XYZ file of C-alpha atoms in Angstrom:
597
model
C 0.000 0.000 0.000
C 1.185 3.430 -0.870
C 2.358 5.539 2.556
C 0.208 8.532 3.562
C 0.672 11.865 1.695
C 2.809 14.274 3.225
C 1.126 17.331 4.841
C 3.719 19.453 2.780
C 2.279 17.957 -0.392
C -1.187 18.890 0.886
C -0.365 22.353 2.046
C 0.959 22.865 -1.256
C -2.325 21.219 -3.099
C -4.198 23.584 -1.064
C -2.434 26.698 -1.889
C -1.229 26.729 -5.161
C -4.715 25.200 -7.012
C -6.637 27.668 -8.333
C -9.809 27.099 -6.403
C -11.806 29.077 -8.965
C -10.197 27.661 -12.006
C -10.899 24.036 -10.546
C -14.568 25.280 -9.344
C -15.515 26.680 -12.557
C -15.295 23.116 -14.587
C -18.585 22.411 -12.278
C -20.493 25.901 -12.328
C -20.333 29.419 -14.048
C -18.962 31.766 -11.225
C -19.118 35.897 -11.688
C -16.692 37.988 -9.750
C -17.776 40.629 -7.778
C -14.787 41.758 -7.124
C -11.987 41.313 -4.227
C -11.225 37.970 -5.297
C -14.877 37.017 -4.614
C -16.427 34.718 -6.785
C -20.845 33.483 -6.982
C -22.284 31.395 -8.789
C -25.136 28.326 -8.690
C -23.894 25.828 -6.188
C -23.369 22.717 -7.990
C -24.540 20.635 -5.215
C -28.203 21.298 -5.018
C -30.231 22.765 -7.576
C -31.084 26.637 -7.004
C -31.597 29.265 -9.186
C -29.895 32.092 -7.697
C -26.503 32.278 -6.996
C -26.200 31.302 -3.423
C -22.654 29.370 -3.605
C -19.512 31.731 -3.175
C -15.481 31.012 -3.362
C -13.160 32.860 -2.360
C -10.002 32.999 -4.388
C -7.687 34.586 -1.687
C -8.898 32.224 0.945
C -8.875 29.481 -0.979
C -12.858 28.165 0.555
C -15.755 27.881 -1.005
C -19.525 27.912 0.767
C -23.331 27.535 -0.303
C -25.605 29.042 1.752
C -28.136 27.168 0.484
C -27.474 24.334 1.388
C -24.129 24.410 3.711
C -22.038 22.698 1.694
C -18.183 23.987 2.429
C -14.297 23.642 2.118
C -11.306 23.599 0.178
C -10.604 22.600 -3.089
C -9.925 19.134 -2.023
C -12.679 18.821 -0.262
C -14.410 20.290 -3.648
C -13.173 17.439 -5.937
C -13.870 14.802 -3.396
C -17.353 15.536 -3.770
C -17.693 16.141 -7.000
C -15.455 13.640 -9.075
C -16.106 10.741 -5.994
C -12.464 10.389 -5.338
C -11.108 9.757 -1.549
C -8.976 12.555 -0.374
C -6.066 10.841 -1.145
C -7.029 10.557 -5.175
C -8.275 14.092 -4.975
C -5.017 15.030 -3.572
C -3.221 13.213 -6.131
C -5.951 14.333 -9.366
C -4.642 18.449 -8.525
C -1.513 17.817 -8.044
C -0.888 16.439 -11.405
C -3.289 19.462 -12.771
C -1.359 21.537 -11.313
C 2.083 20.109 -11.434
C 2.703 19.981 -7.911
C 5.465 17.259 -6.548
C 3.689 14.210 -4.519
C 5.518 13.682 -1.511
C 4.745 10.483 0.816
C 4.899 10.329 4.771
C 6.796 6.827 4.209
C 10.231 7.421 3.092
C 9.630 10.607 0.898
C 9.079 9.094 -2.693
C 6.361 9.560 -4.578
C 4.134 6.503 -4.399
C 0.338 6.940 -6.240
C -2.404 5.650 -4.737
C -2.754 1.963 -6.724
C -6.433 3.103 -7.582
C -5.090 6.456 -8.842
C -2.703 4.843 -11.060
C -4.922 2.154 -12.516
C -7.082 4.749 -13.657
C -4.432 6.446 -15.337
C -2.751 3.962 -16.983
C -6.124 2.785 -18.204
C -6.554 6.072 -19.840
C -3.401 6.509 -21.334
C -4.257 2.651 -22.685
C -7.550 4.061 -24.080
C -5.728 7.257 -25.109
C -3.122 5.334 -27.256
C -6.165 2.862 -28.722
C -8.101 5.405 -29.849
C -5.098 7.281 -31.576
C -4.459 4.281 -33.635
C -8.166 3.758 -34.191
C -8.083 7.550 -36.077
C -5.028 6.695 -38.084
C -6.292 3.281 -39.268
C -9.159 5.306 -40.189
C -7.640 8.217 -41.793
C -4.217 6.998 -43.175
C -4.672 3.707 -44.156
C -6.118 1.911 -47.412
C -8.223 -0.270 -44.513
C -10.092 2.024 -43.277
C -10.948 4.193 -46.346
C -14.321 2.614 -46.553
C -14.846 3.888 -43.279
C -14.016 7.261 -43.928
C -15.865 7.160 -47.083
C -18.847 6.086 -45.183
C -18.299 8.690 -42.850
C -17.727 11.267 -45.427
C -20.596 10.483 -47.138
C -22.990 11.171 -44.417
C -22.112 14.735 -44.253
C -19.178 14.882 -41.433
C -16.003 17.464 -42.385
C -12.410 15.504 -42.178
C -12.342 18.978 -39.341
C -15.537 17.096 -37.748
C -13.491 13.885 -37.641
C -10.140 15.077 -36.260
C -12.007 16.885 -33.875
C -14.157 13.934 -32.276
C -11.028 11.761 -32.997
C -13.052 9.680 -34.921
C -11.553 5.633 -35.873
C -11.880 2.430 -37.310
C -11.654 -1.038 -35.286
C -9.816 -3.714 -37.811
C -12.075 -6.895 -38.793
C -9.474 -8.976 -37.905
C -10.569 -9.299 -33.912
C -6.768 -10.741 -33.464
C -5.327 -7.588 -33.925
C -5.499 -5.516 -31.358
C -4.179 -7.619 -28.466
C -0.758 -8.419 -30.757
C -0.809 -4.499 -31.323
C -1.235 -3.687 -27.424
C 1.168 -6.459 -26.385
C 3.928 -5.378 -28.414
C 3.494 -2.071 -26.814
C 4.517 -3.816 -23.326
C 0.748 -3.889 -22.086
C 0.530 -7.363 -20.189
C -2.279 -9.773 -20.800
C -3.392 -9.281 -17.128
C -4.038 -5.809 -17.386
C -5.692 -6.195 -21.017
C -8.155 -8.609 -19.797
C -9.270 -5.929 -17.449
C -9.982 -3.508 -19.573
C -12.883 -3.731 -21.031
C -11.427 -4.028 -24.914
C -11.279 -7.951 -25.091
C -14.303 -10.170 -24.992
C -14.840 -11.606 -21.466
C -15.626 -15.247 -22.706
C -12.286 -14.963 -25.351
C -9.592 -12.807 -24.131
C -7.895 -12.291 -27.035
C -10.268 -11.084 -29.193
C -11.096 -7.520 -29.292
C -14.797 -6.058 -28.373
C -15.093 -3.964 -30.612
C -14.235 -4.986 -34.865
C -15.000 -3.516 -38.337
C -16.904 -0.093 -36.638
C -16.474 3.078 -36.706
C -14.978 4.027 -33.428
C -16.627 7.237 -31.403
C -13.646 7.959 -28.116
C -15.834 8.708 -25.167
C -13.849 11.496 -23.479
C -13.898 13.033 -19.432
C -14.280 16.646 -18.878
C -10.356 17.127 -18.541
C -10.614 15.462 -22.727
C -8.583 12.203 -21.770
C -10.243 9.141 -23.573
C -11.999 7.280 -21.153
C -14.414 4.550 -23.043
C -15.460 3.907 -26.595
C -18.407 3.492 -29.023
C -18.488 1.652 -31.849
C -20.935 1.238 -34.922
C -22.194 -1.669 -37.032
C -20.371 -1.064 -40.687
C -20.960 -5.004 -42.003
C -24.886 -4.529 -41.774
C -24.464 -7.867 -39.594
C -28.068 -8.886 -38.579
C -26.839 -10.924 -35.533
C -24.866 -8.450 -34.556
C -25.940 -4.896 -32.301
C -26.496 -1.496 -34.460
C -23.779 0.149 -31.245
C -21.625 -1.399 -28.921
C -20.150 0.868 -25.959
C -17.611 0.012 -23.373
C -19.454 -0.941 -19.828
C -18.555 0.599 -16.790
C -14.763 0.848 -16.365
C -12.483 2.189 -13.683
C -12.066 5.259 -15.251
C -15.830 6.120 -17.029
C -19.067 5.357 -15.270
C -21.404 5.891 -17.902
C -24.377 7.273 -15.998
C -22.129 9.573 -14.943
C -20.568 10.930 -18.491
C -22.040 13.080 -21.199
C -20.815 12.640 -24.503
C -19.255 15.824 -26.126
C -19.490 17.338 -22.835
C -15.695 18.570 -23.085
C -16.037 20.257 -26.019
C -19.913 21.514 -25.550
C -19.280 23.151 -21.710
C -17.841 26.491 -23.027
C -20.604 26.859 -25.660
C -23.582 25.639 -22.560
C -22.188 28.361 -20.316
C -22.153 30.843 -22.912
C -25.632 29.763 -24.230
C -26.930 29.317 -21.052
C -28.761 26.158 -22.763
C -28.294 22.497 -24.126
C -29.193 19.864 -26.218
C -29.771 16.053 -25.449
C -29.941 14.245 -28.122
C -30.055 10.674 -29.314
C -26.791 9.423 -29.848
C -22.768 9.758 -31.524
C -23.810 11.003 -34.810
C -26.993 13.729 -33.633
C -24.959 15.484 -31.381
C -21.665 15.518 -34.132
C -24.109 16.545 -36.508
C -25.590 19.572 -34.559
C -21.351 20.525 -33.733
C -20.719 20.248 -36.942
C -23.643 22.768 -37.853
C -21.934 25.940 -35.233
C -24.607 24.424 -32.713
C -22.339 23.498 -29.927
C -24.040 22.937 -26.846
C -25.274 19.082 -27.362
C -24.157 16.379 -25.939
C -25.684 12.958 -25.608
C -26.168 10.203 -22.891
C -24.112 7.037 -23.360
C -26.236 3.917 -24.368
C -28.224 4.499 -21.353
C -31.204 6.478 -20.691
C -31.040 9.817 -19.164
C -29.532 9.755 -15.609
C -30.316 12.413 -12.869
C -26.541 12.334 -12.555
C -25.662 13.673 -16.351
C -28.616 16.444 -15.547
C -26.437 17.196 -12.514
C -23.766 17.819 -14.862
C -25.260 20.550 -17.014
C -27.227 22.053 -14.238
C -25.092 24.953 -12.832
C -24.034 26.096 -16.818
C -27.745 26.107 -18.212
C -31.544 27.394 -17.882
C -32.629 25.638 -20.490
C -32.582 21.832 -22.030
C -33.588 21.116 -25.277
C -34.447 17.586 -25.811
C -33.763 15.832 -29.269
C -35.065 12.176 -29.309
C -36.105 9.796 -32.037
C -40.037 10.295 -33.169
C -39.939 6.707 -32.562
C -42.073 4.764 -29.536
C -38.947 4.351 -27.730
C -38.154 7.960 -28.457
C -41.176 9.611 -26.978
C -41.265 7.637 -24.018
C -37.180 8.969 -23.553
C -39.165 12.531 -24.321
C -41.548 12.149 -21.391
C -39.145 11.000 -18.717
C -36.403 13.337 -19.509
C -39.056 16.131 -19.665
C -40.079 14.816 -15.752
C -36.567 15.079 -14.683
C -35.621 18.016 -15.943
C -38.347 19.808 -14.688
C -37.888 17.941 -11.183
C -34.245 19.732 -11.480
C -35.492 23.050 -11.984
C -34.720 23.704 -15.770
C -36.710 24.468 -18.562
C -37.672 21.856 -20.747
C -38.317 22.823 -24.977
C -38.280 19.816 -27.713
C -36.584 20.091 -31.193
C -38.937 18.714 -33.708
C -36.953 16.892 -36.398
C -38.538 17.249 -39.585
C -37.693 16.239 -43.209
C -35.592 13.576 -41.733
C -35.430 10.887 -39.239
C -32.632 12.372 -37.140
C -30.612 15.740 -36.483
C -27.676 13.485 -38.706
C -29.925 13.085 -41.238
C -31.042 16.257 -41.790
C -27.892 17.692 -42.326
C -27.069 15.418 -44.580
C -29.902 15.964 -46.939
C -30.526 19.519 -46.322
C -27.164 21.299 -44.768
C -26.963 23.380 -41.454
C -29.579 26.156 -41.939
C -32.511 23.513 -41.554
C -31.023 22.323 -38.413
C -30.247 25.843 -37.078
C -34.009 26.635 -37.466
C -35.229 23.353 -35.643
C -33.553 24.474 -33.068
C -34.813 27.845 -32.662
C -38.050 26.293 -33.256
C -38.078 24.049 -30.054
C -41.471 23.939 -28.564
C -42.071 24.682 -24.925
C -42.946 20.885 -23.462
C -46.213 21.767 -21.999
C -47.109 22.653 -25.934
C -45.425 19.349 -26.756
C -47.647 17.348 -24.556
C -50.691 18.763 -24.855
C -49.969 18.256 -28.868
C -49.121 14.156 -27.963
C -51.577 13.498 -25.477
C -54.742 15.533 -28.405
C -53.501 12.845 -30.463
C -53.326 9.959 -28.200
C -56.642 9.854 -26.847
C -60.103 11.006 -27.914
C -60.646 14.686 -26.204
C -63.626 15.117 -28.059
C -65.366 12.437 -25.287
C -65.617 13.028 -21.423
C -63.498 9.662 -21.325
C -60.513 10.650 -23.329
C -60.741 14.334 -21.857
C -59.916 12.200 -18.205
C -57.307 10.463 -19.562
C -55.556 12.902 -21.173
C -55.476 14.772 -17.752
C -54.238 12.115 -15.820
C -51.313 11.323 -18.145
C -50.709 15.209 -17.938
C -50.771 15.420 -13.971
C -47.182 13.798 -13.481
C -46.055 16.819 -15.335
C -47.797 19.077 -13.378
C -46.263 17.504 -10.207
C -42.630 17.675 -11.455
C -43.139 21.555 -11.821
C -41.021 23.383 -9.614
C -43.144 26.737 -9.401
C -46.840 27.163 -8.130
C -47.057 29.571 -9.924
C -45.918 28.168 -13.217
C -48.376 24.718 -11.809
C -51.370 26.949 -12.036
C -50.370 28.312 -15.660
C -49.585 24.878 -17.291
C -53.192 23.803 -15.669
C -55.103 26.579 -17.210
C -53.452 25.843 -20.257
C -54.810 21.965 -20.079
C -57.945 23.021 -19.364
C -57.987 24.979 -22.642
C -56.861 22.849 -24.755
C -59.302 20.377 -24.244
C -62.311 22.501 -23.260
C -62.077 21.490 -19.234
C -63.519 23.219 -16.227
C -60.362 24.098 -13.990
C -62.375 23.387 -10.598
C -62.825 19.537 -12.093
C -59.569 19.368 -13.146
C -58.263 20.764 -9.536
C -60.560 18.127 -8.133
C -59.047 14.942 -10.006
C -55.501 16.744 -9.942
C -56.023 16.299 -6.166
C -58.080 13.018 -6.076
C -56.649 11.461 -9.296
C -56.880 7.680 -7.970
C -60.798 8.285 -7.646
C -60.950 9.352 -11.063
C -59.029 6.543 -12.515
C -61.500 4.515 -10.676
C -64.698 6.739 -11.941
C -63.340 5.715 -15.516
C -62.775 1.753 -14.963
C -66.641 1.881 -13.588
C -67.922 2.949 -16.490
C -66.657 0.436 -18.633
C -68.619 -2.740 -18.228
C -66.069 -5.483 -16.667
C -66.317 -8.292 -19.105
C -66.798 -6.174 -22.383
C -64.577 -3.535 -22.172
C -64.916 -0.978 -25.267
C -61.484 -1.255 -27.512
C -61.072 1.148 -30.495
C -61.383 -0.836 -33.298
C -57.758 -0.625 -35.809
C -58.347 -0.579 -39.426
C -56.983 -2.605 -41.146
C -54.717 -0.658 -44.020
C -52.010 -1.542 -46.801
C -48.981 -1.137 -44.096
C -50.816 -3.572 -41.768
C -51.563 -6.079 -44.550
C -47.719 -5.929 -45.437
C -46.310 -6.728 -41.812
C -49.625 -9.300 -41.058
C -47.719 -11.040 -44.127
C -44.888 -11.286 -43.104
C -45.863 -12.220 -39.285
C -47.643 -15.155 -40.979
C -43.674 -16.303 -42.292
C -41.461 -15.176 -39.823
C -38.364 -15.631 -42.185
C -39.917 -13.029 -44.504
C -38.800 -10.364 -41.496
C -35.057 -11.742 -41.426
C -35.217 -10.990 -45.333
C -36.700 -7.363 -45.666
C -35.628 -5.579 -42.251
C -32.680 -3.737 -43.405
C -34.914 -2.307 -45.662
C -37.537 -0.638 -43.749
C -37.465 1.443 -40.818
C -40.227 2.916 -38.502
C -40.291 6.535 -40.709
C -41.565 4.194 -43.134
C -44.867 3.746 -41.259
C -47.602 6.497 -40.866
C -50.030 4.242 -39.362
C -49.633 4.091 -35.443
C -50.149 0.773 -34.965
C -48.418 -0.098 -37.911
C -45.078 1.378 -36.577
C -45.794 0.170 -32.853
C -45.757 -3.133 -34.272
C -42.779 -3.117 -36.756
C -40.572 -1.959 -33.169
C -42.264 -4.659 -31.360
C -40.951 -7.220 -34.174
C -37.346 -5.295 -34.166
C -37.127 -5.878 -30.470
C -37.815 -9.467 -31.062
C -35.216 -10.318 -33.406
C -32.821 -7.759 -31.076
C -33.354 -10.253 -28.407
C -33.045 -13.098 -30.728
C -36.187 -14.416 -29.915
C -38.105 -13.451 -32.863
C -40.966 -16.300 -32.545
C -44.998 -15.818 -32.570
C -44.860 -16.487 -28.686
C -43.074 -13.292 -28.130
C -44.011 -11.076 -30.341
C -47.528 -11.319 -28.497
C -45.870 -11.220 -25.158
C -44.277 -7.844 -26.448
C -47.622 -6.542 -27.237
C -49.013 -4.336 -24.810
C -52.100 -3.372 -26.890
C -55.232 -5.759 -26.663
C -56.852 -4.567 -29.447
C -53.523 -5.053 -31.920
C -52.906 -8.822 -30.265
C -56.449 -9.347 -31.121
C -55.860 -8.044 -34.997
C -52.272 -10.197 -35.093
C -53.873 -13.380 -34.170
C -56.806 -13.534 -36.285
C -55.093 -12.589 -39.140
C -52.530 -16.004 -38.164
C -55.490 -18.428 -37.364
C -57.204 -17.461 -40.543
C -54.836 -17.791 -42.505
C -55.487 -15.242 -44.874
C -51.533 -14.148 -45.603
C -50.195 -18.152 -45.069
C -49.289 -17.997 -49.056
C -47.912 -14.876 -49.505
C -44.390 -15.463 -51.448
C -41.263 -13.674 -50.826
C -41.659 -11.645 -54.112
C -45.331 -10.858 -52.920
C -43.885 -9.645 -49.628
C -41.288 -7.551 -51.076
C -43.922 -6.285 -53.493
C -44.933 -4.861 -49.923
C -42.134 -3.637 -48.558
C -41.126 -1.364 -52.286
C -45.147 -0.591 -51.752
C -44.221 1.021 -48.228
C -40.978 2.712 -49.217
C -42.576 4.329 -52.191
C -45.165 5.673 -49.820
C -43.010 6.989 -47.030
C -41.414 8.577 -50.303
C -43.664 10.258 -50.837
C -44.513 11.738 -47.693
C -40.966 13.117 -47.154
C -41.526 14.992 -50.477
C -44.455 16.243 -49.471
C -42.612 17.607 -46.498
C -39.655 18.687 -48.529
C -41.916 20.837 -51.214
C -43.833 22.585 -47.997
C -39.953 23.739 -47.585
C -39.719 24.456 -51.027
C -42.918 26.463 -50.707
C -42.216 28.672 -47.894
C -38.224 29.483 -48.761
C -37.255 32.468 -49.568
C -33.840 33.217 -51.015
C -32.106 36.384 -49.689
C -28.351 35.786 -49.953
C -26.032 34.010 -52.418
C -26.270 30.779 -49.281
C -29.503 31.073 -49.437
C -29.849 30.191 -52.991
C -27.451 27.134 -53.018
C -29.519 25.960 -50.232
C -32.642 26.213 -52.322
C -30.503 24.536 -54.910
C -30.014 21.859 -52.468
C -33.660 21.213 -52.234
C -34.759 20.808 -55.867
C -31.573 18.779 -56.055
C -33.175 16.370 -53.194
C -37.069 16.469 -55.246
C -35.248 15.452 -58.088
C -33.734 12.160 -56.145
C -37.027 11.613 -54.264
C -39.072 11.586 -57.770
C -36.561 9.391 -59.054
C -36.808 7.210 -55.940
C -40.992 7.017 -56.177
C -40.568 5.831 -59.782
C -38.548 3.017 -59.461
C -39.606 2.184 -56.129
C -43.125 2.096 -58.086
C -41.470 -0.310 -61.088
């Protein structure tokens, strides 16, 4: 075990870190002069600047809540370290000698030095991971790829972007020829638990997962061989060094541009949040192949007023919307969504139509009351007493998360006007709301409840038919996607069958068990037990599939002439963007045909 540090060497930790340097990484402080510094306390949530430092006495206090000390005491808290590794993590900010009780030498706390050799591991992977992808004849498809979908070779130096090898042999020689042992390779979280020598990650495109100091800490990796047994994204697990609850991608480079905003962006994944950087929009960052964590809101908290959220339109999407939306709110920050349209993701989008598009989503976020009034209108029937009640009740969890009374009573009023309510019933079952989910499973009679009836339309026909031969799925999922869908139940059910085959237990028996909607089950298993699609052929079901494509065609250029419509070309950028568009009808009424023939 390593000796105690010296009190010299925390003396000197104490006194020669600049508190406010190491303090502002966490929350925007404002002098106000004679070396006092406010700011938002990064501890609790608060809205006025209750949390002070002072730069001459090296201290820093919230009277808010209480919290207090030094900067040791201050990275303690905030990075989880014991006061030894906090000790140890300025020192080597700051450059600062460590000195040791036992004998004098400097002797890092094990812990402390795992992490950092791990990162200088992940640090030297990723490195060769950008020049296999940007110097070698390997990984020019990559690049190509990469290229292709819009990013600058500025973009890619910037996010360090790389290429894994195919051959899943490689990396370990590589690493072990670079005097890495096996022992401490099998640790970390690059090799395959079952095999050790083969690598976790092969033939992707490599996304470095960096810290807030910009040290890689984990990795990302996407799907290039279109591999159906095989995940879309892998990412590295908890490590040592990266907890991924606790990490925001892009968060290193996006903190200046949050502070300075005052705002930022969730978004989906790697590529959305690249794509809105790319675009001058520098504020967005995404969580790591988890869902939102109160931990990364924690992170953004003392730098912005404002979140932006920018999910898929998908199922899974809108239910990321709804939570996110409840725990932002529950931290005291505004909460505005970024409707994506004319695409199905920021990436996407500024692929097809360039930065301006995605500039103007942005400043065309909705307010999320708007955004769930709009949802829940469409969800459920408000033109009936029933759907009017269970509209509201899906609405009162927002209404609880709400930090304000005030800002409570507005977002009620504003329910009640939207679907035509009396605000003293609404107060009542606001207040009472278990009674009024009880008034509403009264009224329908207990062994005939009353299901909406789905119609049965062309994109339903399409995936009944293939349901009916399970194979037919295997052979036409690459080509579809849930954008392709316009029907409701349609795309509820083409997830459903996506998470079945993601699980690897794409069967009858569990597609059912993944259905949550009676009235959808009922529709799936009729159309099995009758029969009716048993003898559809592959060519009839990829008569479908073109059928559905062509469609969804279709609907994006309806979307894209709307555009069209309503631009109007000021500047000589403003014309090559509107040359952009007629460029992208062209392709789309190309598409339609042939997808038609």
């Amino acid at each position: 075990m390593a000796g105690f540090i010296s009190s010299e060497t925390v003396d000197a930790v104490v006194n020669s870190a600049d508190i406010v340097s190491v303090v502002g990484e966490y929350t925007k402080l404002v002098s106000r002069g004679n070396g006092d510094f406010w700011g938002c306390c990064p501890f609790h949530g608060e809205k006025t600047a209750s949390f002070h430092v002072d730069s001459e006495k090296k201290f820093y206090h919230c009277f808010g809540c209480g919290a207090g000390g030094n900067v040791v005491k201050f990275v303690e808290e905030q990075e989880k370290l014991s006061f030894p590794e906090a000790v140890e993590f300025l020192a080597k900010r700051f450059g600062i000698p460590v000195k040791y009780e036992a004998g004098g030498a400097s002797r890092p706390d094990p812990l402390v030095k795992l992490r950092e050799e791990y990162i200088e591991l992940y640090e030297r992977t990723a490195s060769m991971f950008h020049y296999l992808l940007t110097e070698t004849e390997q990984g020019k498809f990559a690049l190509k790829y990469i290229t292709e979908r819009g990013l600058s070779m500025e973009t890619v130096k910037k996010f360090k972007l790389g290429y894994a090898p195919s051959d899943r042999s490689w990396l370990k020689n590589f690493l072990l020829k670079k005097n890495f042992s096996n022992e401490f390779l099998e640790k970390s979280g690059l090799f395959s638990r079952k095999y050790p020598n083969i690598a976790f990650f092969s033939n992707r495109l490599m996304f470095p997962i960096f810290n807030r100091q910009g040290q890689v800490v984990a990795l990302g990796g996407r799907q290039l061989d279109k591999n159906p047994d095989s995940p879309k994204y892998l990412n590295s697990g908890d490590l040592v060094q990266y907890k991924k609850g606790e990490t925001l991608y892009a968060f290193n480079f996006a903190k200046k541009a949050i502070k300075e905003n005052k705002k930022v962006i969730f978004c989906e994944g790697y590529m959305d949040c690249i794509a809105y950087h790319q675009c001058g929009i520098e504020f967005a960052v995404a969580p790591l192949g988890t869902s939102l964590t109160d931990e990364q809101i924690k992170i953004v908290r003392p730098f912005a007023d404002e979140v932006l959220l920018s999910f898929d339109a998908d199922g899974a999407g809108q239910k990321a919307t709804m939570r996110a939306i409840l725990m932002i709110r529950k931290a005291g920050l505004v909460a505005k969504v970024i409707r994506i349209e004319g695409g199905k993701d920021p990436a996407e989008l500024m692929q097809n139509f360039g930065e301006k598009i995605l500039t103007n989503a942005v400043s065309g976020a909705i307010i999320d009351s708007d955004f769930l009034l709009s949802k829940l209108g469409k969800e459920y029937p408000v033109d009936t007493p029933e759907g009017k009640t269970r509209a509201a009740l899906e609405y009162f969890p927002y209404l609880d998360a709400l930090q304000s009374d005030m800002l409570r009573e507005s977002c009620l009023a504003q329910l009640c006007e939207a679907f035509n309510l009396k605000p003293e019933a609404v107060k009542r079952d606001f207040v009472n709301r278990e009674q009024a989910r009880q008034r509403l499973e009264n009224r329908q009679p207990k062994n005939n409840p009353v299901q909406q009836k789905i119609k049965l339309n062309a994109e339903l026909r399409s995936l009944l038919a293939i349901i009916a031969d399970l194979e037919n799925y295997v052979l036409v999922r690459k080509e579809l996607t849930p954008d392709d869908f316009e029907d409701p139940s349609a795309k509820k059910l083409f997830v459903m069958l996506e998470e079945c085959f993601n699980e690897n237990s794409l069967s009858f028996t569990t597609l059912l068990s993944h259905c949550d909607d009676e009235n959808l089950s009922n529709l799936i298993t009729r159309a099995v037990s009758l029969g009716e699609f048993r003898d559809n052929t592959e060519c009839a079901v990829r008569d479908s599939v073109m059928l559905l494509k062509a469609r969804s065609a279709e609907r994006q250029r309806e979307r894209l002439m709307e555009q069209i419509r309503c631009f109007t070309c000021l500047t000589e950028d403003d014309r090559l963007e509107f040359q952009k568009l007629l460029t992208k009808k062209i392709e789309l009424d190309n598409k339609i045909k042939s997808l038609k023939n």
